mmCIF file of C-alpha atoms in Angstrom:
data_model
loop_
_atom_site.group_PDB
_atom_site.id
_atom_site.type_symbol
_atom_site.label_atom_id
_atom_site.label_comp_id
_atom_site.label_asym_id
_atom_site.label_seq_id
_atom_site.Cartn_x
_atom_site.Cartn_y
_atom_site.Cartn_z
ATOM 1 C CA MET A 354 194.294 175.393 25.036
ATOM 2 C CA LEU A 355 191.497 177.469 23.568
ATOM 3 C CA SER A 356 191.479 179.115 20.236
ATOM 4 C CA HIS A 357 188.770 180.621 17.967
ATOM 5 C CA ARG A 358 187.636 181.874 14.524
ATOM 6 C CA VAL A 359 184.290 182.707 12.626
ATOM 7 C CA ASP A 360 183.050 180.026 10.123
ATOM 8 C CA ARG A 361 179.828 181.041 8.682
ATOM 9 C CA GLY A 362 178.917 182.789 11.331
ATOM 10 C CA VAL A 363 179.436 180.054 13.590
ATOM 11 C CA LEU A 364 181.838 180.521 16.666
ATOM 12 C CA VAL A 365 184.513 178.007 16.580
ATOM 13 C CA LEU A 366 186.076 176.842 19.564
ATOM 14 C CA THR A 367 189.043 174.431 19.433
ATOM 15 C CA VAL A 368 190.065 172.707 23.155
ATOM 16 C CA GLN A 369 193.462 171.822 21.950
ATOM 17 C CA GLU A 370 195.160 170.220 25.181
ATOM 18 C CA ASP A 371 193.371 168.485 28.349
ATOM 19 C CA PRO A 372 192.846 170.982 31.080
ATOM 20 C CA GLY A 373 193.120 168.427 33.328
ATOM 21 C CA ILE A 374 190.634 168.274 36.799
ATOM 22 C CA GLY A 375 191.783 171.656 38.161
ATOM 23 C CA GLY A 376 191.437 173.127 35.055
ATOM 24 C CA ARG A 377 188.173 172.411 34.127
ATOM 25 C CA ALA A 378 186.471 175.721 35.488
ATOM 26 C CA GLU A 379 189.264 178.093 33.261
ATOM 27 C CA LEU A 380 188.014 176.211 30.233
ATOM 28 C CA THR A 381 184.424 176.755 31.519
ATOM 29 C CA SER A 382 184.932 180.231 31.942
ATOM 30 C CA GLY A 383 187.064 180.771 28.531
ATOM 31 C CA ILE A 384 184.204 179.392 26.783
ATOM 32 C CA THR A 385 182.091 181.735 28.455
ATOM 33 C CA ALA A 386 183.988 184.472 27.719
ATOM 34 C CA PHE A 387 184.146 183.613 23.886
ATOM 35 C CA VAL A 388 180.274 182.616 23.975
ATOM 36 C CA ARG A 389 179.038 186.238 25.690
ATOM 37 C CA ALA A 390 181.619 188.051 23.405
ATOM 38 C CA TYR A 391 179.761 186.348 20.217
ATOM 39 C CA GLN A 392 176.355 185.884 21.310
ATOM 40 C CA PRO A 393 173.693 185.363 19.652
ATOM 41 C CA ALA A 394 175.968 183.514 17.432
ATOM 42 C CA PRO A 395 176.135 179.441 17.550
ATOM 43 C CA VAL A 396 178.781 178.171 19.045
ATOM 44 C CA LEU A 397 180.721 174.427 18.481
ATOM 45 C CA VAL A 398 183.308 173.500 20.716
ATOM 46 C CA VAL A 399 185.779 171.298 18.711
ATOM 47 C CA ILE A 400 187.748 169.020 20.970
ATOM 48 C CA GLU A 401 191.035 167.986 19.957
ATOM 49 C CA GLU A 402 192.264 164.140 20.405
ATOM 50 C CA PRO A 403 194.766 165.165 23.245
ATOM 51 C CA ALA A 404 191.928 167.106 24.727
ATOM 52 C CA ALA A 405 189.568 164.673 24.489
ATOM 53 C CA THR A 406 189.342 163.197 28.343
ATOM 54 C CA PRO A 407 186.241 163.354 30.630
ATOM 55 C CA ALA A 408 187.260 166.748 32.338
ATOM 56 C CA THR A 409 187.242 168.608 29.095
ATOM 57 C CA ALA A 410 183.583 167.029 28.957
ATOM 58 C CA SER A 411 182.692 168.241 31.998
ATOM 59 C CA ALA A 412 183.943 171.751 31.281
ATOM 60 C CA VAL A 413 182.161 171.628 27.720
ATOM 61 C CA LEU A 414 178.801 170.049 29.523
ATOM 62 C CA ARG A 415 179.118 173.219 32.180
ATOM 63 C CA ALA A 416 179.464 175.820 29.413
ATOM 64 C CA HIS A 417 176.356 174.563 27.246
ATOM 65 C CA ARG A 418 174.466 174.630 30.469
ATOM 66 C CA HIS A 419 175.694 178.446 30.092
ATOM 67 C CA CYS A 420 174.657 178.485 26.703
ATOM 68 C CA ASP A 421 171.176 177.335 27.233
ATOM 69 C CA GLU A 422 170.512 180.157 30.065
ATOM 70 C CA LEU A 423 171.746 182.876 27.306
ATOM 71 C CA GLY A 424 169.649 180.815 24.597
ATOM 72 C CA VAL A 425 172.557 180.534 22.487
ATOM 73 C CA LEU A 426 173.024 177.291 20.313
ATOM 74 C CA MET A 427 175.830 174.934 21.249
ATOM 75 C CA SER A 428 177.393 171.783 19.811
ATOM 76 C CA VAL A 429 180.202 169.938 19.967
ATOM 77 C CA ALA A 430 182.422 168.047 16.961
ATOM 78 C CA THR A 431 185.041 165.776 18.490
ATOM 79 C CA HIS A 432 186.282 162.051 16.809
ATOM 80 C CA SER A 433 186.642 160.718 19.982
ATOM 81 C CA ALA A 434 183.670 158.387 19.994
ATOM 82 C CA PRO A 435 183.672 157.828 24.240
ATOM 83 C CA VAL A 436 183.922 161.464 24.551
ATOM 84 C CA ARG A 437 180.866 161.900 22.326
ATOM 85 C CA ARG A 438 179.074 159.002 24.351
ATOM 86 C CA LEU A 439 180.156 161.010 27.760
ATOM 87 C CA LEU A 440 178.976 164.304 26.333
ATOM 88 C CA GLU A 441 175.302 162.683 25.176
ATOM 89 C CA ALA A 442 175.007 160.659 28.342
ATOM 90 C CA ASN A 443 175.683 163.311 30.285
ATOM 91 C CA ALA A 444 173.860 166.488 28.868
ATOM 92 C CA CYS A 445 170.855 168.374 30.267
ATOM 93 C CA SER A 446 167.707 167.671 28.996
ATOM 94 C CA GLY A 447 165.716 170.625 30.333
ATOM 95 C CA GLY A 448 166.820 172.448 27.468
ATOM 96 C CA THR A 449 168.212 172.901 23.821
ATOM 97 C CA ARG A 450 169.418 169.560 23.488
ATOM 98 C CA LEU A 451 173.424 169.095 23.110
ATOM 99 C CA VAL A 452 174.244 168.054 19.661
ATOM 100 C CA VAL A 453 177.575 166.482 19.408
ATOM 101 C CA HIS A 454 179.035 165.497 16.017
ATOM 102 C CA PRO A 455 182.531 163.331 14.783
ATOM 103 C CA CYS A 456 183.263 165.893 11.807
ATOM 104 C CA ILE A 457 183.962 169.256 12.291
ATOM 105 C CA ASP A 458 182.401 170.160 8.703
ATOM 106 C CA THR A 459 179.242 168.468 9.053
ATOM 107 C CA ALA A 460 179.056 170.534 12.581
ATOM 108 C CA VAL A 461 179.514 173.982 11.498
ATOM 109 C CA GLY A 462 176.748 173.085 8.381
ATOM 110 C CA SER A 463 174.559 171.979 11.117
ATOM 111 C CA ALA A 464 174.821 174.862 13.196
ATOM 112 C CA TYR A 465 175.025 177.616 10.183
ATOM 113 C CA GLN A 466 171.568 175.656 9.351
ATOM 114 C CA ALA A 467 170.220 175.799 12.710
ATOM 115 C CA ALA A 468 170.585 179.525 13.435
ATOM 116 C CA ALA A 469 169.126 180.627 10.092
#
């Protein structure tokens, strides 16, 4: 469901499948475990097409709140316009803004630049 790699100092987590309503907590826990292990590296969550669902968006938003508490920069990349809109509309506005990109390469470059 979740894979990881490091690209130019950015932790890139890829969500490959829909966790469903029952799997949101597990996905959130998986993301936050990687964030803790690699902090203070910025994090990019890539949501692949099969995972582009409201359940995934919910888990990512929960993880974003956790990243904000830790002071870790988090962004998201997905080709799905509906999921991008959902993430942007529901992101917490009290802390670090969640940046949502349509393109993975641009997202990695932006996260790298922001952390530099």
